[in-house]
XYZ file of C-alpha atoms in Angstrom:
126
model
C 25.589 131.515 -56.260
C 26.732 132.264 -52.743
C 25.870 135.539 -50.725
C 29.706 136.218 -51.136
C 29.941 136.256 -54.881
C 28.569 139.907 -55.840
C 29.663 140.963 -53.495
C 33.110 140.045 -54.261
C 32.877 140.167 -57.948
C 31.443 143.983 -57.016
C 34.714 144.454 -54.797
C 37.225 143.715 -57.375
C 35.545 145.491 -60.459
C 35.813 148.495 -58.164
C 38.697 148.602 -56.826
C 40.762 148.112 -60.528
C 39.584 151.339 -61.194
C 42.395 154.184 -61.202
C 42.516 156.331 -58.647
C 44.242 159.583 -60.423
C 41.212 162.223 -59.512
C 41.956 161.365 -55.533
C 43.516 164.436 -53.695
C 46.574 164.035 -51.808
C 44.705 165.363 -48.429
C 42.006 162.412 -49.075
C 44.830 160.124 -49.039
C 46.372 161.143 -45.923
C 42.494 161.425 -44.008
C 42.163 157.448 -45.108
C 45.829 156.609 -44.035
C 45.188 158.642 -40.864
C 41.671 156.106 -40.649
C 44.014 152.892 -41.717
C 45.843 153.952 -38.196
C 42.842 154.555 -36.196
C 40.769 151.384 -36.627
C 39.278 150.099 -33.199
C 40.905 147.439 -31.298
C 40.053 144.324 -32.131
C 39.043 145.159 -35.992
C 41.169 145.052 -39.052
C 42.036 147.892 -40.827
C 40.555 146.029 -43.566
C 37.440 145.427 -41.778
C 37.385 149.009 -40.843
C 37.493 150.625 -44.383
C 35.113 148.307 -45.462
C 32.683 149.803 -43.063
C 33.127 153.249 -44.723
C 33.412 151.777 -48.328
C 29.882 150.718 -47.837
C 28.720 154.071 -46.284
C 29.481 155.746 -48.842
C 27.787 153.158 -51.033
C 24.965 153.350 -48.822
C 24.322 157.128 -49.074
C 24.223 157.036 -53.144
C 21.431 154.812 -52.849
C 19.378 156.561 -49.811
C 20.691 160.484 -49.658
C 20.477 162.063 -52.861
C 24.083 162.053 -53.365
C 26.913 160.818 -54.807
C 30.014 159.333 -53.612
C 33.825 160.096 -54.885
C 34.864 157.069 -57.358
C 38.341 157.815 -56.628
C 37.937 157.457 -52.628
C 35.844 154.150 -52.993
C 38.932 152.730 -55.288
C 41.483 154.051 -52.938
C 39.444 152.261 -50.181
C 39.280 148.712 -51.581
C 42.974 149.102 -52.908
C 43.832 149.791 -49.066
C 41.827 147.279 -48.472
C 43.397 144.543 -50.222
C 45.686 143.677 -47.535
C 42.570 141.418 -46.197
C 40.033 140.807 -48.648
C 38.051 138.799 -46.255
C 38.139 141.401 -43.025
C 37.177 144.620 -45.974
C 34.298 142.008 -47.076
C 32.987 141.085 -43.118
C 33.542 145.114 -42.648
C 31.303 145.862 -45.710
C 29.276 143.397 -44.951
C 28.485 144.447 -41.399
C 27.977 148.054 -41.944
C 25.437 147.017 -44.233
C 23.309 145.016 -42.160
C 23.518 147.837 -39.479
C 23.521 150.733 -42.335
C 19.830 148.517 -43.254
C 18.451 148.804 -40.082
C 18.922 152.854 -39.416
C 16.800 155.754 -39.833
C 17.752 157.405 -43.669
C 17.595 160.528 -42.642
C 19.714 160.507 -39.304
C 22.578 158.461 -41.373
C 22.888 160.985 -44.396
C 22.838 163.643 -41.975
C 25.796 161.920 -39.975
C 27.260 161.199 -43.530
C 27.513 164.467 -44.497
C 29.317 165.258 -41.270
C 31.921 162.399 -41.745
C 32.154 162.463 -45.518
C 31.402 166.394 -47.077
C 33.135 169.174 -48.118
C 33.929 169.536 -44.611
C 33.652 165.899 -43.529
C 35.548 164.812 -40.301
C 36.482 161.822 -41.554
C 37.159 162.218 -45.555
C 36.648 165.690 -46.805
C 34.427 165.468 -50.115
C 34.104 161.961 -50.523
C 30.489 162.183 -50.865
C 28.186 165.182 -51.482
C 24.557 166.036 -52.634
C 23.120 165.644 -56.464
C 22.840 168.451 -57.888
């Protein structure tokens, strides 16, 4: 079995989940991110990145991320399976290599109640 094929297999389980419980202003903050990738990256390849933060911090920072927001992020990115894999993929090896505590403290900022990036699409156990 290649390297690819959880992954994938993972990918597609997730994102045929409904995405009803998403709010409206979650929506617009991933549109807004769909707009913003960096040159040279696919917006694919860009949510990927943040699809597997927030995977990331469920496994290393006590907390949980929004079901809703990871489905809305694989359904966005769709559009190029392979550049929301390499983007996953990426952050992962880099995500891997970083200090827990500095990246669920920079999650948090990005991805709390008051994230800058997607507001409550992760928070702490309780």
């Amino acid at each position: 079995m290649s390297r690819l094929a959880i992954p994938c297999a993972l990918f597609f389980l997730l994102s045929a989940q409904p995405s009803a419980a998403i709010e409206q202003r979650q929506i617009d903050q991933i549109d807004r991110l769909v707009a913003t990738a960096p040159p040279g990256q696919s917006a694919s390849a860009f949510l990927g990145r943040h699809y597997a933060v927030l995977l990331w911090v469920e496994d290393y920072c006590d907390g949980r991320s929004d079901g809703s927001v990871r489905a809305y992020l694989a359904d966005k990115g769709k559009a190029d399976p392979d550049g929301f894999e390499n983007g996953w993929m990426d952050a992962l090896d880099l995500l891997n290599k970083t200090n827990p505590q500095s990246m669920c403290a920079l999650a948090a900022e990005l991805y709390g109640q008051e994230g800058r990036q997607i507001r409550g699409g992760w928070s702490k156990k309780r």
